[in-house]
Coordinates of C-alpha atoms and ligand atoms in Angstrom, one line a residue:
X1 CA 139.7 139.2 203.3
X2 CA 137.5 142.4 202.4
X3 CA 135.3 143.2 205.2
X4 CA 133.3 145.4 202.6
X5 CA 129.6 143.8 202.6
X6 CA 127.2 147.2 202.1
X7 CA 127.6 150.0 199.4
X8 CA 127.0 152.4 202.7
X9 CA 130.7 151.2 203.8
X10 CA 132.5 151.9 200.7
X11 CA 131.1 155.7 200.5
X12 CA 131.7 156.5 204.0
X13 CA 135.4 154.5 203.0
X14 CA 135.7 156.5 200.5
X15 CA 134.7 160.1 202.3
X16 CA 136.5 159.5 205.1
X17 CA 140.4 159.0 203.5
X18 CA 139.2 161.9 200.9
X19 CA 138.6 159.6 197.5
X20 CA 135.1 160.5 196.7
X21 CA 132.7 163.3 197.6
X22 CA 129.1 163.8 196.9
X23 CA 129.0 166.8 194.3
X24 CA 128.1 170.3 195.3
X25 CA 128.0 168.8 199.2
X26 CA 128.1 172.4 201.0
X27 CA 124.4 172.6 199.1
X28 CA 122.8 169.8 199.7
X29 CA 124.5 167.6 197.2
X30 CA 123.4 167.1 193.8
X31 CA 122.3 163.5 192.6
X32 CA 124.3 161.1 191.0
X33 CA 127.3 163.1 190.7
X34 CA 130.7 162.8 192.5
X35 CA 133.5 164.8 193.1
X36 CA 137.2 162.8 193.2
X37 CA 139.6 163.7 196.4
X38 CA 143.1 164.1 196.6
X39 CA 143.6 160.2 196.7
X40 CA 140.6 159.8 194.5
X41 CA 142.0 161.8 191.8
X42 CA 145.0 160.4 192.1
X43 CA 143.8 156.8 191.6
X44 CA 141.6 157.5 188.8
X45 CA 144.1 159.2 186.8
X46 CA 146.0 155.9 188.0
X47 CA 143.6 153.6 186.2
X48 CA 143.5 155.9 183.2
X49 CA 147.3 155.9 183.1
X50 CA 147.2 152.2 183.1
X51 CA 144.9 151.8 180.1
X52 CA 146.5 153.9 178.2
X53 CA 150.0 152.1 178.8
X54 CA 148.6 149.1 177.8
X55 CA 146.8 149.8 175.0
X56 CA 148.2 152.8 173.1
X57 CA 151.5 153.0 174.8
X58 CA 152.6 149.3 174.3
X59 CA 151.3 148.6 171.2
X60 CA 151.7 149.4 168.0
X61 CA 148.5 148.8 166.1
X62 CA 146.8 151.8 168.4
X63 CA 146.7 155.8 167.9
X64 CA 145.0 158.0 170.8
X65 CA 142.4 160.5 170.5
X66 CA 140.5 163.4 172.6
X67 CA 137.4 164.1 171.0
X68 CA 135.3 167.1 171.7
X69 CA 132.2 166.1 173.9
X70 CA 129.9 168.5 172.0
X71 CA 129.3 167.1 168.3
X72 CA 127.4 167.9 165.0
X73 CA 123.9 166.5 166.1
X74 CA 124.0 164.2 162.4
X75 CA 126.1 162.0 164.1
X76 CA 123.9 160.9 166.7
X77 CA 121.5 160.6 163.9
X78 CA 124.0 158.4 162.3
X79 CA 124.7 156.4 165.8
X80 CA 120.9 155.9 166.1
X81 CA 121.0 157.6 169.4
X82 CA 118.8 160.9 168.5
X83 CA 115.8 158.0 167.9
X84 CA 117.1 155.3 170.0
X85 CA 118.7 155.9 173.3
X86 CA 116.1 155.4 175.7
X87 CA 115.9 153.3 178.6
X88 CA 112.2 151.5 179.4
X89 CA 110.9 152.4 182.3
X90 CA 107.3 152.3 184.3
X91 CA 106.3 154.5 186.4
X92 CA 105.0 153.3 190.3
X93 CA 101.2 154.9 190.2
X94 CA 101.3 155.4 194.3
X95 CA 104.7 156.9 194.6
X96 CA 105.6 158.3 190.9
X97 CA 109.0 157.0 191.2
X98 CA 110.2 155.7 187.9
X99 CA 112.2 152.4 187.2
X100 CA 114.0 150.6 184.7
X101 CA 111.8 147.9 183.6
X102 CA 115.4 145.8 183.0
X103 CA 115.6 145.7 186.7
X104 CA 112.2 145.2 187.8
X105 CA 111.6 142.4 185.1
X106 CA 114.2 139.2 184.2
X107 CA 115.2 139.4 180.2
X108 CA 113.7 142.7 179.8
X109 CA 115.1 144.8 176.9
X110 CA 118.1 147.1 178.1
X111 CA 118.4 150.4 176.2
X112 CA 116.6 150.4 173.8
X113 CA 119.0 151.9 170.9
X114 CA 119.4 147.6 170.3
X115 CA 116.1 147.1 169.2
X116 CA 112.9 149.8 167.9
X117 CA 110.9 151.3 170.5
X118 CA 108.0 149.6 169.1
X119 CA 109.3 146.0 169.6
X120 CA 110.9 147.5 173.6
X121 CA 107.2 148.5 174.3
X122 CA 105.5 145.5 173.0
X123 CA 107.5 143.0 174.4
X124 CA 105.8 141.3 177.2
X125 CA 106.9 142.6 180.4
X126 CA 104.5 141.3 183.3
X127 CA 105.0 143.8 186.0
X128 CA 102.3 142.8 188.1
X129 CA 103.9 141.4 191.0
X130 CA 106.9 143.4 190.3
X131 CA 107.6 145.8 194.1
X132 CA 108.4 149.1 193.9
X133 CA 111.9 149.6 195.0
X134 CA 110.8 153.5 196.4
X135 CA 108.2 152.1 198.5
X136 CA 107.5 148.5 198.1
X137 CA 103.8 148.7 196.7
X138 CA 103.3 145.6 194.5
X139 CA 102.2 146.1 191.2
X140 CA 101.7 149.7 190.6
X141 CA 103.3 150.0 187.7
X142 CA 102.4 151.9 184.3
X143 CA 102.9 150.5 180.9
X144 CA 106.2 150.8 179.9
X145 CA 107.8 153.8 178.1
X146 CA 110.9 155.2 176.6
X147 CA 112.8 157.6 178.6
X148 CA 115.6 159.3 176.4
X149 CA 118.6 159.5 178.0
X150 CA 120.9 161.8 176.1
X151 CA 121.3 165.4 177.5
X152 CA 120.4 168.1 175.3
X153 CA 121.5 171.9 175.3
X154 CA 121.6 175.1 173.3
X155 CA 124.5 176.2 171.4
X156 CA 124.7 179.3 169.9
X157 CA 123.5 183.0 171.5
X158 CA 121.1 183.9 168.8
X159 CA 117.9 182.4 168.1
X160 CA 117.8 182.2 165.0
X161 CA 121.1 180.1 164.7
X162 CA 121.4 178.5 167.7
X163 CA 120.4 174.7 167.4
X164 CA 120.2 171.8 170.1
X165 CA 123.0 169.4 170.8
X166 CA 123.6 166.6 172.7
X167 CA 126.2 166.3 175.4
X168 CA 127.7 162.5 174.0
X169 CA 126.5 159.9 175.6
X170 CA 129.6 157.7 175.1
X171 CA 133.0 158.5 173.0
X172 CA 133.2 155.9 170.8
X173 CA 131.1 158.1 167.8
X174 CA 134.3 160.8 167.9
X175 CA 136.3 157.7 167.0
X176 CA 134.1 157.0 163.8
X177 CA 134.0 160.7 163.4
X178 CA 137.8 160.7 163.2
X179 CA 138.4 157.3 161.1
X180 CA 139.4 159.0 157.9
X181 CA 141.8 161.9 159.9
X182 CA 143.7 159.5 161.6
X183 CA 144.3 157.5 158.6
X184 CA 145.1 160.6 156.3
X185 CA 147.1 161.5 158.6
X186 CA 148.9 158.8 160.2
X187 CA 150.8 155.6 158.2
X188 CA 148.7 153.3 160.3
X189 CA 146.8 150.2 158.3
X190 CA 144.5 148.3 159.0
X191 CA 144.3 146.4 161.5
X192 CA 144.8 149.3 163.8
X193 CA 142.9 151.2 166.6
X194 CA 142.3 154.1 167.8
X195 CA 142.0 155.0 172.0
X196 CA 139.9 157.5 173.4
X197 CA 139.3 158.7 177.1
X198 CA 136.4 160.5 178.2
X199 CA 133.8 162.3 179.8
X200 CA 129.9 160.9 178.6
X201 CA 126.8 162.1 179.6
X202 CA 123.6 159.9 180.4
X203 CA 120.3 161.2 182.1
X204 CA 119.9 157.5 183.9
X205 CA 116.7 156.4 185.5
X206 CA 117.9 154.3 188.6
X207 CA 121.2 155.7 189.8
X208 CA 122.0 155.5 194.0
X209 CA 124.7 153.2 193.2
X210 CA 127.7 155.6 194.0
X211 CA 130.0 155.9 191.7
X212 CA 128.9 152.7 190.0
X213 CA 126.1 154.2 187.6
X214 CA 126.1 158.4 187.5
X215 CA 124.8 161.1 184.9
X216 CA 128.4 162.1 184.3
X217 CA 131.2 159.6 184.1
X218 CA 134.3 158.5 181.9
X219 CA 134.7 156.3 179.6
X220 CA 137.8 154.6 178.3
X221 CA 136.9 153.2 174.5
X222 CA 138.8 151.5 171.5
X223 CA 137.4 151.3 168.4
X224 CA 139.5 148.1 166.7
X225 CA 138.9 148.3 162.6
X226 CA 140.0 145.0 161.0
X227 CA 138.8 143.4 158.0
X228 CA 135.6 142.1 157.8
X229 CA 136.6 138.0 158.0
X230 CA 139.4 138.5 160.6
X231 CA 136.8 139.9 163.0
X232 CA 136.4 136.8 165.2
X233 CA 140.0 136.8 165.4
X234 CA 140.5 140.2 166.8
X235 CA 137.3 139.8 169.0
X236 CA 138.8 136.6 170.9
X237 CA 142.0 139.1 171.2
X238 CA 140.7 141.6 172.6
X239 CA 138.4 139.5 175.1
X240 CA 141.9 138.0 176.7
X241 CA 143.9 141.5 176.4
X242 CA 141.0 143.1 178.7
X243 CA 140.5 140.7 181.2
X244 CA 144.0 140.5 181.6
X245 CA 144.6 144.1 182.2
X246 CA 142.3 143.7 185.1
X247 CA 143.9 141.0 186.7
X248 CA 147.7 142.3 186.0
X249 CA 146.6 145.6 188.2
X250 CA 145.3 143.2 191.1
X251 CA 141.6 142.4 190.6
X252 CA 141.5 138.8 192.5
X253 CA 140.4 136.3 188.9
X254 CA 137.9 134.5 191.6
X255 CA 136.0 138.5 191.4
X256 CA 136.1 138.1 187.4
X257 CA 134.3 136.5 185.0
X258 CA 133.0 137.3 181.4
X259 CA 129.4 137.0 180.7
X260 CA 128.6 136.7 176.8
X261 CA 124.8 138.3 176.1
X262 CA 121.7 136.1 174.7
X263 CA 121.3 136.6 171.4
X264 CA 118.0 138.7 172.2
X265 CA 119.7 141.3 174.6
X266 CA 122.6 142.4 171.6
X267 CA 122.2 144.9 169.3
X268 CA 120.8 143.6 165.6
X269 CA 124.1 144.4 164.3
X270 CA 126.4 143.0 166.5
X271 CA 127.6 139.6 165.7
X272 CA 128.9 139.0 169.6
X273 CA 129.0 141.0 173.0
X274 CA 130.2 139.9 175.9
X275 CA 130.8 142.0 179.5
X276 CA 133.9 141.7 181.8
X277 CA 132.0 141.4 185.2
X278 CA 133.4 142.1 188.5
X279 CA 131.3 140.5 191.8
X280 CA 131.0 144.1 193.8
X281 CA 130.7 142.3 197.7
X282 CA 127.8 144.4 198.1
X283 CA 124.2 143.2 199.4
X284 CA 123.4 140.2 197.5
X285 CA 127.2 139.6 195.9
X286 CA 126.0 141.4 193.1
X287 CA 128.2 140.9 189.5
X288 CA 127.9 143.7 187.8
X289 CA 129.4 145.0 184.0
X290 CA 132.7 147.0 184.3
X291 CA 133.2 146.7 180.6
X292 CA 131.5 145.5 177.6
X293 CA 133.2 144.1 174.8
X294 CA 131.6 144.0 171.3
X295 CA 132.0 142.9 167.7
X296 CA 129.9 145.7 165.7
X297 CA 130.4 144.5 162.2
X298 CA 131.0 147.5 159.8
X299 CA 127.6 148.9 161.4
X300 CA 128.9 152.2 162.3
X301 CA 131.0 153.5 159.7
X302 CA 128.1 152.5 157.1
X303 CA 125.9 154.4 159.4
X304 CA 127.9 157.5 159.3
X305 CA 128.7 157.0 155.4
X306 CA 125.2 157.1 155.0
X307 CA 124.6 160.1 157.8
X308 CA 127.2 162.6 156.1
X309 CA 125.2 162.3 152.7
X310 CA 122.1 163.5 154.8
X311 CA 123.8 167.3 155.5
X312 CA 121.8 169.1 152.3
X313 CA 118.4 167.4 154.0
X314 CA 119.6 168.7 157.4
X315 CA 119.5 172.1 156.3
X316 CA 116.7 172.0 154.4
X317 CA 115.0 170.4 157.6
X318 CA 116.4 173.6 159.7
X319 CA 118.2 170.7 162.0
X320 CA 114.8 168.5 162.7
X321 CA 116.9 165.4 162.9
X322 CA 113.2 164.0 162.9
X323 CA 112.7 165.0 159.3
X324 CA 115.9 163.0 158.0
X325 CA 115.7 159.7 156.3
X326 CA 119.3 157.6 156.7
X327 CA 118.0 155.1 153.9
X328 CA 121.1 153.4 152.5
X329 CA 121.9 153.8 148.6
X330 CA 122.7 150.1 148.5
X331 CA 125.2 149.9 145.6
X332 CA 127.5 152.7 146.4
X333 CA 128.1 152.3 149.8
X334 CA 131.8 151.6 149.3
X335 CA 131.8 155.1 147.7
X336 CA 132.7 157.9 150.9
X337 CA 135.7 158.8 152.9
X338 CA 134.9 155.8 155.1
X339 CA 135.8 153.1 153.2
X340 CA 139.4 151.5 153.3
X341 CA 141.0 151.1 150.6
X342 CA 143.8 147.8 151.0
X343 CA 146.6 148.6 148.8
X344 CA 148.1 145.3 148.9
X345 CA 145.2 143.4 148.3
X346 CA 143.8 146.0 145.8
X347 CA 140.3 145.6 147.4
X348 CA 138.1 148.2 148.7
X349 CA 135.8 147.6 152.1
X350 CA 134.1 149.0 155.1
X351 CA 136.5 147.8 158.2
X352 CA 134.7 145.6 161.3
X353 CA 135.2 146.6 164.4
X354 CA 135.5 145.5 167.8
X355 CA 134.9 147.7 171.0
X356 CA 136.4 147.4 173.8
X357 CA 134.6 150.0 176.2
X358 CA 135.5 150.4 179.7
X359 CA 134.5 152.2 182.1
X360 CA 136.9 154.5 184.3
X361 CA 134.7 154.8 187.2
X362 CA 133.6 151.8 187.9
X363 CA 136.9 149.8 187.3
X364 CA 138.5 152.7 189.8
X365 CA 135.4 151.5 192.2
X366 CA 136.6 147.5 191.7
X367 CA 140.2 148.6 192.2
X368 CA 139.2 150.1 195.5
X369 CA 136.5 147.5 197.4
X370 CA 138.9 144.7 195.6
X371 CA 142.2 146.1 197.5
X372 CA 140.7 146.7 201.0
X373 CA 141.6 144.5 203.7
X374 CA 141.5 144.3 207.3
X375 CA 143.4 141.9 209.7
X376 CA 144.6 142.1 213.0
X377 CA 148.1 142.9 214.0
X378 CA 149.3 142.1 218.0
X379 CA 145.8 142.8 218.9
X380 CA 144.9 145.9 216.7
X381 CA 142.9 146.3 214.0
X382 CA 145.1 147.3 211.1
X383 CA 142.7 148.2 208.0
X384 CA 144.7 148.4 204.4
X385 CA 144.2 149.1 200.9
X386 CA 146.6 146.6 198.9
X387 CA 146.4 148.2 195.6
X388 CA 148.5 147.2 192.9
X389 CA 152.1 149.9 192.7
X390 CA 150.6 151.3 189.4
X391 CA 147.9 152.2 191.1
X392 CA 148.1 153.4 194.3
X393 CA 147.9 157.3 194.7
X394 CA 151.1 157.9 196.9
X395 CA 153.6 155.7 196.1
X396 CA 156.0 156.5 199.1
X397 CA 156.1 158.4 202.4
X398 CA 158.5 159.6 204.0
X399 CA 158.9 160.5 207.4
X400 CA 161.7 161.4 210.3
X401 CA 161.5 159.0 213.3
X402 CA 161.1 162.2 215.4
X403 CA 161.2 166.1 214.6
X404 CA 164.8 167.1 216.1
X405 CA 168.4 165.8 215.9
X406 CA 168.3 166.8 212.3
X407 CA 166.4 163.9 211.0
X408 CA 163.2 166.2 209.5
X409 CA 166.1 167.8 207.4
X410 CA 167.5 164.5 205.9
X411 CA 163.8 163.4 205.4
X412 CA 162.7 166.6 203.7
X413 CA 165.9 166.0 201.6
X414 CA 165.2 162.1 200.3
X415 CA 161.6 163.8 200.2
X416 CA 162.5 166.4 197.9
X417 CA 164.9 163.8 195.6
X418 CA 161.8 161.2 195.6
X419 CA 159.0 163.4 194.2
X420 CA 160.4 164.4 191.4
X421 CA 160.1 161.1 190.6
X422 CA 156.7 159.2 192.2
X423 CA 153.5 160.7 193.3
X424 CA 155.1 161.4 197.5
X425 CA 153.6 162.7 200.7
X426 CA 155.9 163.7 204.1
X427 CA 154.4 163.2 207.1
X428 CA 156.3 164.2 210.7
X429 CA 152.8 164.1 212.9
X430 CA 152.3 161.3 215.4
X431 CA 154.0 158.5 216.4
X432 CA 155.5 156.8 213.7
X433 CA 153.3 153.7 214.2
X434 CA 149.9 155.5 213.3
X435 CA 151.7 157.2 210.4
X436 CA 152.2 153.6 209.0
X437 CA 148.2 153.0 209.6
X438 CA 147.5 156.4 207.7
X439 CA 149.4 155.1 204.6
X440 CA 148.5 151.7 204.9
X441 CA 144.7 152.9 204.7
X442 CA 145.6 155.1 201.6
X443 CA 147.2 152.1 200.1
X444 CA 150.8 153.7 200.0
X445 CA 153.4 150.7 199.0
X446 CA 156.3 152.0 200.9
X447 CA 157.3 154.4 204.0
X448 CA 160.6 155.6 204.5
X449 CA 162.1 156.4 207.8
X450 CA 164.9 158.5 209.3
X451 CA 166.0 157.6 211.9
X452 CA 168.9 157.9 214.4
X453 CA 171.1 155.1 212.4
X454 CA 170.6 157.3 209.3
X455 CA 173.2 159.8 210.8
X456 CA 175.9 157.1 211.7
X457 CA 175.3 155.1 208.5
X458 CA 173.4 156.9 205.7
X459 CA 170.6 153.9 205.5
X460 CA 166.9 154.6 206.2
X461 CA 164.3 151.9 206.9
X462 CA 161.8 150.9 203.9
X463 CA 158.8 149.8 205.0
X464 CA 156.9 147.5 202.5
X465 CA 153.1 148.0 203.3
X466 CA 151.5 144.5 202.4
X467 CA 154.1 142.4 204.4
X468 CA 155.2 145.2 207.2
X469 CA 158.7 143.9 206.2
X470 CA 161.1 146.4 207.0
X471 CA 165.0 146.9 205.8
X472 CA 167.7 149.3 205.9
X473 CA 168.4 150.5 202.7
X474 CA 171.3 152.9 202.0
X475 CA 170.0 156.6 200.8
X476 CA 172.4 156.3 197.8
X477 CA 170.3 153.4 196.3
X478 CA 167.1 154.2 197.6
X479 CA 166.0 155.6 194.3
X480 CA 166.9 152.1 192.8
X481 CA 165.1 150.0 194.9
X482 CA 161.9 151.7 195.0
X483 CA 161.8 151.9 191.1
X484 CA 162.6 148.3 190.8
X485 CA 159.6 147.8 193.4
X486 CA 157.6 150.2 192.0
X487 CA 157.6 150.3 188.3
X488 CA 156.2 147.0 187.9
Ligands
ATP501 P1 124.7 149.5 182.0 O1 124.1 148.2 181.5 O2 125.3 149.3 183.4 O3 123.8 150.7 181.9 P2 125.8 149.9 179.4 O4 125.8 148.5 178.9 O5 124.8 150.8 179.0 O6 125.9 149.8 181.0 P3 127.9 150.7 177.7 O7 127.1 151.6 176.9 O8 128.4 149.4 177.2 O9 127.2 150.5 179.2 O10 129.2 151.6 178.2 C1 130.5 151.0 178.4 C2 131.0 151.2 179.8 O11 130.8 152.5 180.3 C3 130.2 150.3 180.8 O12 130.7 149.0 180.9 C4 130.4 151.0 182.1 O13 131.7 150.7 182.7 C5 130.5 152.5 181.7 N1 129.2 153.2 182.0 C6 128.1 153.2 181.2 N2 127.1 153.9 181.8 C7 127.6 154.4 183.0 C8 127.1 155.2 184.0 N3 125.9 155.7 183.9 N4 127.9 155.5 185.0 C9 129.2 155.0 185.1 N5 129.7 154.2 184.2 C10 129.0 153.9 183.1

């Protein structure tokens, strides 16, 4: 069992074996951001391996994409973000800190792109004998207000053409962005989808959860267009693809559930939303979104149909996005390069889509407290991080038993053969009992050793981490039994 109770134990974890590091560290640190290790990079590029195995890779209904994170500021015009993407927050009048009224009050509005600012503000949120989380004064609070979240920044050199864009605040509006390229250019139909991995930008208000909520993080989005009727369908589908991707790379199902949103807390145009939850063991037990899964009608590529008719205004405006009115010309809006025309069923229509949107860092962060263990072995503590093959950043070490008699030489050898092939480290420090511990706390799924047999018969012991079973396995089909163990 995980012995992983406070967020405190998972960042000094995570420090310590050289996953995560606080950003810019040498100065201070800077908050809310993280830098990735050598295992930490390795694992997150793990998870982002994964999901894009499973659902471009496998598939055939799914293109990639790699969107630029810097976009013509229309679009989040279009999205509703420029207006909408605020969180509510209230400020504490004794200490100034500010916090999200969601997590001060129960049922509060979330970000507040679902729902007008007006109807955030003037629903009743009784924060009287709310406590301050900065420094536990009851009741402090100010009214409620918006606090927009998307980053801005200058592009351009000159002032007189330079004009303010947004660093994106998720990666799904590249996707819409893209709809027509990708079908212009691919022989995809609909239904299909289209992948995207990526960095997204959001100035939160309550962070100091690790890795778990930062300003800068990845994302890992579908956008799923099917026709509007088959929705439901594709929605159910996609509900059961997702949690199973979690659970076939080792998340525990008892650490899992969904959680489908009140009709209040969804956006006005979604017709269903539900998260995938993981319970992090922290504090309270706390379960927490790694995911949210959405059924967004034809809402955004109507928005953008309508958005890309607005670019005479926008330059008549000189870019004031405030100045632009996205009314919809009802009858036409089948007219525009974001319509779908089905060829077989001569019928013309705006696609639905489902999202599934996931997030890399924190399903890296469940990957991590989910795998650690600690049990005792002949009276040590042996502490161990069971990740899933796929997943874990070295996938074998090798060592020689001791540094003479010409076993580092055969060692560097199968070394040299196996890395060509998995992610490998060599270790020859130490007795060969701690250099088991130092993989089994980086969650490395085999260990090799040469030995003084290895000479006589050409077989090296495999160590397998989870069970500490160890066999003699001949060098010439050592390649073939690690694949078949790891490439699971
Ligand atoms: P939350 O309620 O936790 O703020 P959200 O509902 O705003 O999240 P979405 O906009 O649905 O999140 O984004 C999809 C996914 O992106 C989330 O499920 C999460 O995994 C990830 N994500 C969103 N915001 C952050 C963040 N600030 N830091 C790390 N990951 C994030």
């Amino acid at each position: 069992m995980a012995k992983i109770t406070k967020l405190d134990d998972i960042v000094s974890l995570c420090k310590r074996r050289g996953f995560i590091f606080q950003s810019s560290e040498i100065y201070g640190g800077l908050a809310s951001c993280y830098d990735y290790g050598p295992l930490g990079v390795e694992l997150k590029n793990n998870v982002k391996k994964a999901w894009w195995k499973a659902v471009v890779q496998m598939r055939d209904d799914i293109v990639g994409l790699d969107c630029s994170i810097l976009m013509h500021p229309l679009v989040w015009k279009a999205s509703g973000h420029a207006e909408k993407f605020a969180d509510l927050i209230a400020e504490c009048k004794k200490c100034n800190t500010r916090t999200r009224v969601d997590h001060l009050a129960e049922h509060a509005e979330e970000h507040t792109e679902h729902i007008s600012l007006d109807k955030a503000i003037a629903a009743t949120h009784d924060l009287s004998n709310k406590v301050c989380p900065a420094c536990g004064k009851v009741g402090q609070f100010t009214e409620p207000m918006p606090f927009k979240l998307m980053f801005e920044t200058q592009m351009g050199a000159n002032v007189d053409d330079s004009m303010t864009l947004y660093l994106r605040p998720e990666t799904a509006q590249g996707i819409f962005a893209n709809f027509r390229n990708v079908l212009d250019t691919t022989r995809i139909k609909i239904p299909f989808g289209i992948a995207q991995i990526g960095k997204s930008f959001r100035n939160e208000v309550t962070t100091k959860a690790f890795i778990f909520r930062t300003r800068e993080f990845e994302q890992a989005e579908i956008e799923f267009f099917c026709e509007p009727g088959t929705d439901e369908h594709w929605y159910e589908h996609w509900k059961k693809a997702r949690f199973d991707w979690y659970t076939d790379l080792g998340l525990k199902k008892q650490n899992l559930r969904f959680r489908d949103h009140d009709p209040d807390e969804m956006a006005h145009y979604a017709k269903a939303c539900v998260d995938v939850e993981y319970k992090f063991p922290f504090g309270s037990g706390d379960w927490q979104e790694l995911e949210g899964i959405a059924n967004r009608t034809d809402y955004d590529l109507r928005r953008h149909q309508r958005g890309i008719r607005t670019l005479n205004s926008w330059y008549e405006s000189r870019g004031d996005l405030a100045k632009i009115d996205l009314k919809e010309e009802a009858e036409d809006y089948l007219k525009g390069p974001l319509s779908y025309f089905d060829d077989q069923a001569k019928k013309r229509y705006i696609p639905y889509v489902i999202e599934p949107s996931a997030g890399v860092d924190r399903s890296a962060l469940a990957f991590l407290v989910d795998a650690y263990d600690e049990e005792e072995v002949r009276g040590e503590k042996r502490n161990l991080l069971r990740f899933h093959p796929a997943l874990a950043p070295v996938k074998v070490a090798v060592f020689p038993l001791v540094k003479r008699d010409g076993m580092p030489e055969i060692a560097r050898n199968i070394y040299n053969n196996l890395k060509g092939r998995f992610n490998c480290f060599y270790d020859h420090a130490g007795a060969v009992g701690r250099r088991y511990r130092r993989q089994d706390e980086a969650g490395t799924p085999f260990c090799v050793t040469v030995d003084g047999q290895t000479k006589q018969d050409a077989t090296v012991t495999v160590r397998e981490r989870d069970s500490m079973e160890q066999v003699r396995v001949s060098t010439d089909k050592l390649l073939n039994h690690l694949r078949e163990r790891l490439e699971v």
